[in-house]
Each structure stands twice: as structure tokens, then as C-alpha cells.
Short mmCIF file of C-alpha atoms in Angstrom, two decimals:
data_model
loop_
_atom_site.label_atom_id
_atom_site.label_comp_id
_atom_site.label_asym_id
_atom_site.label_seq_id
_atom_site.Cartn_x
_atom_site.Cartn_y
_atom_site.Cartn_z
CA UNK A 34 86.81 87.73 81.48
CA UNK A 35 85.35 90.57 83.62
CA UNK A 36 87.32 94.17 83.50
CA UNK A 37 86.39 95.90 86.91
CA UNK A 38 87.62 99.71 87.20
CA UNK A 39 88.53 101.54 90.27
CA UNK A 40 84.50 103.24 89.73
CA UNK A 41 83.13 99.47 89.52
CA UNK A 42 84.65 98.59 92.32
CA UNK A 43 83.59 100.98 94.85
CA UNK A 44 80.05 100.16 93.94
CA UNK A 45 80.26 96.89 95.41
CA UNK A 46 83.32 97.37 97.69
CA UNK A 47 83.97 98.73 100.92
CA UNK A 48 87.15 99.48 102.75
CA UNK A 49 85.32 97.22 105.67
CA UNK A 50 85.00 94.57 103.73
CA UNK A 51 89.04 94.89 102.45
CA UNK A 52 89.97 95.04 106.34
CA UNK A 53 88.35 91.49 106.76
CA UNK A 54 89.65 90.12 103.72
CA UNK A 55 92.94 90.93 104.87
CA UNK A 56 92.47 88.97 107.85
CA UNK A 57 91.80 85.75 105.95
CA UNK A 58 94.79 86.62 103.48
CA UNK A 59 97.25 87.20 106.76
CA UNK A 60 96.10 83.71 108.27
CA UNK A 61 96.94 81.77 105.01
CA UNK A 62 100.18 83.38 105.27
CA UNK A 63 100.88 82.10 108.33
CA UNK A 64 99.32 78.72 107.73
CA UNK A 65 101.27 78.16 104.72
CA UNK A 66 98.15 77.47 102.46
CA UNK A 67 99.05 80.43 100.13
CA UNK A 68 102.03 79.66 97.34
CA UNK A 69 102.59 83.72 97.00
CA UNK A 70 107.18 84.04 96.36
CA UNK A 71 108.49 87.25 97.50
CA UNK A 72 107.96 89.93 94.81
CA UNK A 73 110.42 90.62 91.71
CA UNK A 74 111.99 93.85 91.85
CA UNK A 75 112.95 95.47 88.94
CA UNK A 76 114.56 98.71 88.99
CA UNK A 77 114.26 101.71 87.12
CA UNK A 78 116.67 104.11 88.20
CA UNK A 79 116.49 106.62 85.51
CA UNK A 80 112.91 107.55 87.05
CA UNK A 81 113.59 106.58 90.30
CA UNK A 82 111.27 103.37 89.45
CA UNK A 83 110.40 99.83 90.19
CA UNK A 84 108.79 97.15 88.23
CA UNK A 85 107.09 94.40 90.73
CA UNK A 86 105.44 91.22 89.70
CA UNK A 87 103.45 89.54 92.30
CA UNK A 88 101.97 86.17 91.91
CA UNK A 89 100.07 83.70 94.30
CA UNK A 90 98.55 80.47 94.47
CA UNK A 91 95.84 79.48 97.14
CA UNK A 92 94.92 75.77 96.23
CA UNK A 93 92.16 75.45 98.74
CA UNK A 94 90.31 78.48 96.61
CA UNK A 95 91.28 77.16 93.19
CA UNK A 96 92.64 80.89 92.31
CA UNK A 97 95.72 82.19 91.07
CA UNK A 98 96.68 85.79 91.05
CA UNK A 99 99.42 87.89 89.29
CA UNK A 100 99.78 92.17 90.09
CA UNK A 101 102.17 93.95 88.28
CA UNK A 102 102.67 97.05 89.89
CA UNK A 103 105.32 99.95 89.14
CA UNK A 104 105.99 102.26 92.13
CA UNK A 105 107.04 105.66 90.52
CA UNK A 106 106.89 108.46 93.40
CA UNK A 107 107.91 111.05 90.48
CA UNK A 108 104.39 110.90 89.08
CA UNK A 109 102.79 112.84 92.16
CA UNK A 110 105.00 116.08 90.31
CA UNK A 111 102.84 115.14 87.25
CA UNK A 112 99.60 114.34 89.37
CA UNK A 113 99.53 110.73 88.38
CA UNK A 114 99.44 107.40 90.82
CA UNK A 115 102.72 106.57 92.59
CA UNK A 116 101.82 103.31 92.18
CA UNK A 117 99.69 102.53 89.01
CA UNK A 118 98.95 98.63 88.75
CA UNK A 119 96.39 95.74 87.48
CA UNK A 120 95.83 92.72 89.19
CA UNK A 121 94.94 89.52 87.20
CA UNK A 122 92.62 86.68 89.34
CA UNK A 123 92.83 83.19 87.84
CA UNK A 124 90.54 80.21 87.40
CA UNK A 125 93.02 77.40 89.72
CA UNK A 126 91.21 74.70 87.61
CA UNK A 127 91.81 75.73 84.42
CA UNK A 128 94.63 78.49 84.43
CA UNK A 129 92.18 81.15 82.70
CA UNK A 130 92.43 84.78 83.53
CA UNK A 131 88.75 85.28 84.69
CA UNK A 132 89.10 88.83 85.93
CA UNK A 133 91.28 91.98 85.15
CA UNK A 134 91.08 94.56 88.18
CA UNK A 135 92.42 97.95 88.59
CA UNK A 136 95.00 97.21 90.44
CA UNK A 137 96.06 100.65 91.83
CA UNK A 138 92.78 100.52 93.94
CA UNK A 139 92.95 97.13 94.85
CA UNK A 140 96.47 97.85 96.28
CA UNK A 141 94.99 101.05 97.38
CA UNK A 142 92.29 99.02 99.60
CA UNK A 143 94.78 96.09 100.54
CA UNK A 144 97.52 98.05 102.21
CA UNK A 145 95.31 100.51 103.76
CA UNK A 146 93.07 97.44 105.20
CA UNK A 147 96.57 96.07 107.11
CA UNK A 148 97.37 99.10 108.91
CA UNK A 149 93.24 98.62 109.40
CA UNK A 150 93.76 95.02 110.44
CA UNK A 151 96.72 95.90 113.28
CA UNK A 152 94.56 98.83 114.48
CA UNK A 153 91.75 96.66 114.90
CA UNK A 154 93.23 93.51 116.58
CA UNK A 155 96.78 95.65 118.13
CA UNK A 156 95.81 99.23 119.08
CA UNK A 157 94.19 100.46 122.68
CA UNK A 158 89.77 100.52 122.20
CA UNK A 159 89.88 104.01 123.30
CA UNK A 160 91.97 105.82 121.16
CA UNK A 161 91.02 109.39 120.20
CA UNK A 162 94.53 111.07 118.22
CA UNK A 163 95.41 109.97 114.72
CA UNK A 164 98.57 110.75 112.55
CA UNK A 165 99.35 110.13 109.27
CA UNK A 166 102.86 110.94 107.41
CA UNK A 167 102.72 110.84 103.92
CA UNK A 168 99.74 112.44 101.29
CA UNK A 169 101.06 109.81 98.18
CA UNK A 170 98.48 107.77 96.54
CA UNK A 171 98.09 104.84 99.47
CA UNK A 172 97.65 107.48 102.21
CA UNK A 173 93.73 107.85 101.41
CA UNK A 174 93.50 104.17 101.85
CA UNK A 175 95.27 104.39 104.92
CA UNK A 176 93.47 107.05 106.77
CA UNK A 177 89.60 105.89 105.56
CA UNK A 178 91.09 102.61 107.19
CA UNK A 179 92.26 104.07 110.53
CA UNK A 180 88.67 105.88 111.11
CA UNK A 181 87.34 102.99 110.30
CA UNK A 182 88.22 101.01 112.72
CA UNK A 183 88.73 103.79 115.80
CA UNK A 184 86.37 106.34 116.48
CA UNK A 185 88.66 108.98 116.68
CA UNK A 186 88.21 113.00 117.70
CA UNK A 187 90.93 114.10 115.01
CA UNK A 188 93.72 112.61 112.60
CA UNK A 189 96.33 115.11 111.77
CA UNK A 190 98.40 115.12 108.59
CA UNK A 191 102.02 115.65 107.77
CA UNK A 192 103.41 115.83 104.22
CA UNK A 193 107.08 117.46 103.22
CA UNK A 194 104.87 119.67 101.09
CA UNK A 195 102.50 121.79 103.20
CA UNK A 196 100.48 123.14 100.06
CA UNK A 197 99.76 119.15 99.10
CA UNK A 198 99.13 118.32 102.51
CA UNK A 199 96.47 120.92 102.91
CA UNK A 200 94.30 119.50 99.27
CA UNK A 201 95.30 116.23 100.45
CA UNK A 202 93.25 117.41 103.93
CA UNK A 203 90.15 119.12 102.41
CA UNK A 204 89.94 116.55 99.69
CA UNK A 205 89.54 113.68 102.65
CA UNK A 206 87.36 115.98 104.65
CA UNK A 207 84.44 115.18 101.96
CA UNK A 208 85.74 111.52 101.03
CA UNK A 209 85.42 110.61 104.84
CA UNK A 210 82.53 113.72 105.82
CA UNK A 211 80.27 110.14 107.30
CA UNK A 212 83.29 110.46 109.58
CA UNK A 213 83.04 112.79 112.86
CA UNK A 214 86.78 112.35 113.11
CA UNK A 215 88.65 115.96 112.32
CA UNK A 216 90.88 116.08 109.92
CA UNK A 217 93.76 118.28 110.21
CA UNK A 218 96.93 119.22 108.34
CA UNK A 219 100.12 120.28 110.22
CA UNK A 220 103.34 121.85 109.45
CA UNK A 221 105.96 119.25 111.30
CA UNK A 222 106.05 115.75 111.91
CA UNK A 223 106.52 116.36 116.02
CA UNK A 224 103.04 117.98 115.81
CA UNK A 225 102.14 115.36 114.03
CA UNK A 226 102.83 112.63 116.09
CA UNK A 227 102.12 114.35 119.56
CA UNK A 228 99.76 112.32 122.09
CA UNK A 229 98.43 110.55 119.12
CA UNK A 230 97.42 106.90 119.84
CA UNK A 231 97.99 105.71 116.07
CA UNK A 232 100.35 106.38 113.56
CA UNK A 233 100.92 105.59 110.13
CA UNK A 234 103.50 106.13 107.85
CA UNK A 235 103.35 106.16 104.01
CA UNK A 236 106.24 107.52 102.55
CA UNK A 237 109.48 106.32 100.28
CA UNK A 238 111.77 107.99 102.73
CA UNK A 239 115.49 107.05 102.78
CA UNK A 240 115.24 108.74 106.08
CA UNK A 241 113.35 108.49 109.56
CA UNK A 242 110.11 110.62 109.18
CA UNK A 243 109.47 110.89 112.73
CA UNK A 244 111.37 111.19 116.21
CA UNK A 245 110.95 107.99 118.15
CA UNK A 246 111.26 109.71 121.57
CA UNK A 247 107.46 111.51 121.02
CA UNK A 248 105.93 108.45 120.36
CA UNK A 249 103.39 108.36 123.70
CA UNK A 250 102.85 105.27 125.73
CA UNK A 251 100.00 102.89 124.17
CA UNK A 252 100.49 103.89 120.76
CA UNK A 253 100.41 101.45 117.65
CA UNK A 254 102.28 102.42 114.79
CA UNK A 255 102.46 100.70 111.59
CA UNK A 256 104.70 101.80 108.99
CA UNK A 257 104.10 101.31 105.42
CA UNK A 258 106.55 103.06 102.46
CA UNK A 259 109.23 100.89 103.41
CA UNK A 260 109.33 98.15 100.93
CA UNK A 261 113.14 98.46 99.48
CA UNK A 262 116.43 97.77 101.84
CA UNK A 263 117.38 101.21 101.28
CA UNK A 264 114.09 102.41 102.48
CA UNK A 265 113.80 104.13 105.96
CA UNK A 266 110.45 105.89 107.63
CA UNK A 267 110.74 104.87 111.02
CA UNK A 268 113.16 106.30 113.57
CA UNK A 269 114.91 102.96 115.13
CA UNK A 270 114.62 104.27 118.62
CA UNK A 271 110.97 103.22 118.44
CA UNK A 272 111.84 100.06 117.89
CA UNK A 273 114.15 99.91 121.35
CA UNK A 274 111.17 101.47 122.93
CA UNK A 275 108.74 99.36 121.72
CA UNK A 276 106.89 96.45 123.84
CA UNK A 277 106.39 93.99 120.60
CA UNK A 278 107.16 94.12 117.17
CA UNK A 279 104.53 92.60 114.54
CA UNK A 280 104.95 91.66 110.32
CA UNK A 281 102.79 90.93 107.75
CA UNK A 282 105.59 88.55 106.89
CA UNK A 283 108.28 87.81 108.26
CA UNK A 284 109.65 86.53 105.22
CA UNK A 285 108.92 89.51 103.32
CA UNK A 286 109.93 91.68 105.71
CA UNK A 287 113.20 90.51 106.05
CA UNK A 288 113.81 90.59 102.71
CA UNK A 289 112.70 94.32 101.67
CA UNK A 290 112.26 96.51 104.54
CA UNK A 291 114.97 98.82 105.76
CA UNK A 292 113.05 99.67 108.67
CA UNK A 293 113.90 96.32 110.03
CA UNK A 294 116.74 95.53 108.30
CA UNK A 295 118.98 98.77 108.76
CA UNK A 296 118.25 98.25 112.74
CA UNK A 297 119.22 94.44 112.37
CA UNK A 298 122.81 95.36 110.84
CA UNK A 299 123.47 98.10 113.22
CA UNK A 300 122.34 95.70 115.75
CA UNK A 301 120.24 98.02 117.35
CA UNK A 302 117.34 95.27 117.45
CA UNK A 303 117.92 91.43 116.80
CA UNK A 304 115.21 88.82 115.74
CA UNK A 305 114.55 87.83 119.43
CA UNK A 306 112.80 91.41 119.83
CA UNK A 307 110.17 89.95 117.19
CA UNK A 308 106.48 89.10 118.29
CA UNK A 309 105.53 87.88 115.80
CA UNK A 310 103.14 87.88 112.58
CA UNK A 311 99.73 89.76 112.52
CA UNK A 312 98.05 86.44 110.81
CA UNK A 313 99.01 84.09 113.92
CA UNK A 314 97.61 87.07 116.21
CA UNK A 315 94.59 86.79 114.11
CA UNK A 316 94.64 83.08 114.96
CA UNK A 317 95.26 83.26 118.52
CA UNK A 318 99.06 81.87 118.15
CA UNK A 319 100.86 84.93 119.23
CA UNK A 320 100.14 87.35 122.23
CA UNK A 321 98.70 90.49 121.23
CA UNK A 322 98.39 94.09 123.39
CA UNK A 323 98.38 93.21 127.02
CA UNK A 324 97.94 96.60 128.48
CA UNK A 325 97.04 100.20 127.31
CA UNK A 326 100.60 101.22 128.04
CA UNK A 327 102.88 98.96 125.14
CA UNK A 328 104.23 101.11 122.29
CA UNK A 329 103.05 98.66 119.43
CA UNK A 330 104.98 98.64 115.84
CA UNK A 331 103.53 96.93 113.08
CA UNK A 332 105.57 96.92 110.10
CA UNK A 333 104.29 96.14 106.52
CA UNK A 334 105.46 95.57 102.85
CA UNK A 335 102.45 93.68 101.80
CA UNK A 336 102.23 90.23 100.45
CA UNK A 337 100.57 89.17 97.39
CA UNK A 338 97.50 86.69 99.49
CA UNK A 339 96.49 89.91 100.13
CA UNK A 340 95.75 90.56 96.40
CA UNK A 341 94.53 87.50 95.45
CA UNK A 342 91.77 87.52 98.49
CA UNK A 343 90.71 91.21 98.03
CA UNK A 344 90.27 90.90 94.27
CA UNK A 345 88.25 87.66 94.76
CA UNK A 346 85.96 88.93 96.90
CA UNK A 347 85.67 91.89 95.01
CA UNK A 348 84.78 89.99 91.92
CA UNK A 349 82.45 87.78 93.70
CA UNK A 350 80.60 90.64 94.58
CA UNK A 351 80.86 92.31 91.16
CA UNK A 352 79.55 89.41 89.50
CA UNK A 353 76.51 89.02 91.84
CA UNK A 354 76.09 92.82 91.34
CA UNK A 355 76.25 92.87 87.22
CA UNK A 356 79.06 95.36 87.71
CA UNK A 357 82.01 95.46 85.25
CA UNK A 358 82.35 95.02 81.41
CA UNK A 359 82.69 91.35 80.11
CA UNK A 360 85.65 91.12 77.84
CA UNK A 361 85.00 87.88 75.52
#
């Protein structure tokens, strides 16, 4: 069994590579060659907690997966992952674990590669404005995705806590320096979002983070935190504004996310305003972007393909590499 840290990884992993495993992740979704059951939830409401256990089953790859990982937004007080996780990859042939990842960077890489993946295939070619709400642990993911994919002038940064969104700014200023994309933190969330041509939002807001009104024509937004009913970033006037309306799952989605599903039972959208899934996009099933005008929304809550791809190519690569400690 190979153990592969969040250190070993980045030696032989990029956050390029994690955008195109995505893509083959979201079209076994969508072509129903991935066994991968919507995610047990258990709470922990004494810490504000969650316990999730993800498996999946791709039979054309011979691989099983399992991540089991605990959302916690307390620990950012104490300075710890929001979201600490492993992620097990399995031999489909014999039902051996053959690899133990970290799985806080895998899920790192993974969610930051969709909003990555919708950018790429959903978003206008010349954008040049970047937001991001949220400094938790995924937003590092999500930004190095977003400049990777646009060449952008600036991406500004909005955080409930100023003081954490400015070391959450200087701290990405050297991770991403390659980057000539500015990096800037702000003070509101309308400053934030003003004239920029993508969004992302990270949060576990009960609450709309943003005002849909100052979303500009031609943006693509994808919103992440939202994984629980009860679960709110995005301001539903978006959605009434917006020209189409992608998942990761639909299945998923309409199970967890109250970005959708609060809208749905106020009936301020219905199902008929859906476009579709990003993996049939990917596939040329569904329409994507038709003109540099749409207001795009791409809503996310993760599926675990997504795991089970990522960590195999990751291992693949680690084993080629001689990375990792071998745990006999």
C-alpha cells in the first residue's frame, strides 16, 4: 500500500492536471459508468460538524474509492483544515486498499479543478476580473484554479474577516507569484463582485454572500460551500437572471444544496430553468455559452468520481515517480 502526503503529492501533481481529471470524472457521471451513492451525512452538531463517507465504483478502471471527510468550519479559529480527510483507492480486482492519500488535498485539488472545469468549458475567453468569497481551506484550490484557466489582470478577495482575508491575500500572492494576475483583498462583497467576469464562492453560509443584481452581463459563477439543505451562498435573484443553470450532478445537487433547493420550494426557479450537467457539456450533449452576454451559474457539491479519478492519477504518477512511503 502506498501512503502519499499532501508534500508527495505536489511533486508529481498539478492543479492542471486535477482540472482534466475532473473532466473525465464529470463524463462518467453523466454516462452512468461510475457506481459513486450520494454521500452519508453525519452530523455533529455540538461542533457544528459533519462526518461524510464517500465511496465509488468505476468498473471499466477496476478501482474502488472510499473518502471520509469531516467538514468542521470551527477549526479555521484554531488554524486547522475545515475539512481534514483521507481518501482510500482500491484494487477493483481484488478489493485491496492499494493507496492511502491525503485526502484534504485531494479534495483541495478536486473541487477547485470544477469551478476550473466550468471556467474553462462555460466562461467568456476574454475575461480579465476575478472574485472570490470565502478564505477557508478550499479557497486556495479555487483561486490557483481560476488563474489557471483565465489569464486574468486581478482577482479580488472577500472574507467576513478582513484581517484573514488580507494573510489569506499575501500568502497566495507567493503561492501563485508564476501568475501576473493581481491579487487583491477587499472590504465588501459588492466590491468584490463588481465588473468581475468570474466568481466563486466558498463559504458555509446560511445566508446569500453576494447581491445578485451586481452580477455583470457574461459572468460565470460557480458556487461551492453549499453542500447541506440549510446551506445558502448565492443570492436567488441570480438564478432568475441567469441564461442557464449547470450541476456537477444533478442528483447530488438536488439532494444537498440549498442554493438550489431553497429557490425550488419558494418556487422562485423550477427544474425546467436547468441546462443541464457540466459532464454532458463536456461531451457535447448539452449547449454551452452561446454569447459573451449569458450570466452563467454553475453550482457544485462534488461527487465522489471526482475522488476516485484524481487520486488515481495521482498515484499513477507517484508510483512512476518513486514518490510516497510503501506501507507493507
Amino acid at each position: 500500500m502506498l501512503l502519499l502526503s499532501e508534500k508527495d503529492i505536489k511533486k508529481v501533481f498539478t492543479m492542471k492536471e486535477a482540472i482534466e481529471a475532473d473532466k473525465v470524472a464529470f463524463k462518467l457521471v453523466v454516462e452512468d459508468k461510475a457506481q459513486a451513492p450520494i454521500r452519508t451525512n453525519i452530523q455533529a452538531p455540538k461542533y457544528d460538524g459533519s462526518f461524510l463517507f464517500m465511496p465509488a465504483y468505476v468498473e471499466d478502471m477496476d478501482l474502488a474509492s472510499l473518502k471520509i471527510v469531516n467538514i468542521f468550519p470551527r477549526n479555521i479559529e484554531k488554524g486547522k483544515p475545515t475539512a481534514p480527510a483521507q481518501v482510500l483507492l482500491i484494487d477493483g480486482t481484488t478489493g485491496e486498499i492499494i493507496a492511502i492519500l491525503d485526502g484534504t488535498y485531494v479534495t483541495k485539488l478536486r473541487t477547485g479543478a470544477a469551478s476550473g472545469v466550468a471556467f474553462d468549458i462555460l466562461s467568456k475567453n476574454d475575461c480579465k476580473i476575478g472574485a472570490l468569497i470565502g478564505t477557508g481551506s478550499q479557497a486556495e484550490a479555487q483561486l490557483e484554479a481560476m488563474v489557471n484557466v483565465r489569464d486574468l489582470d486581478e482577482v479580488r478577495v472577500y472574507d467576513l474577516n478582513y484581517e484573514r482575508t488580507v494573510d489569506f491575500v499575501e500568502k497566495m500572492r507567493k503561492e501563485l507569484s508564476e501568475f501576473r494576475t493581481k491579487i487583491i483583498a477587499v472590504k465588501i462583497s459588492d466590491e468584490a463582485v463588481d465588473n468581475a467576469d468570474l466568481l466563486i464562492t466558498v463559504t458555509p453560509s446560511t445566508k446569500p454572500v453576494f447581491d445578485g443584481n451586481k452580477i455583470k452581463k457574461g459572468a460565470t459563477v460557480s458556487c461551492v460551500g453549499a453542500y447541506q439543505h440549510h446551506m445558502q451562498e448565492m443570492d436567488p435573484v441570480l438564478l432568475t437572471r441567469a441564461s442557464k443553470i449547470y450541476f456537477d450532478s444533478k442528483e447530488a445537487v438536488l439532494s444537498e444544496s440549498g442554493d438550489i433547493l431553497i429557490p425550488l420550494e419558494k418556487g422562485i426557479i423550477s427544474e425546467k430553468d436547468f441546462t443541464g450537467e457540466i459532464g454532458d457539456v463536456i461531451l457535447g450533449n448539452v449547449i454551452s455559452r452561446e454569447n459573451d452576454d449569458e450570466i452563467i451559474v454553475f453550482e457544485t457539491v462534488g461527487v465522489a468520481t471526482q475522488d476516485l479519478v484524481v487520486a488515481n492519477e495521482i498515484y499513477k504518477k507517484a508510483l512512476k515517480a518513486n514518490v510516497g512511503k510503501i506501507w507493507e
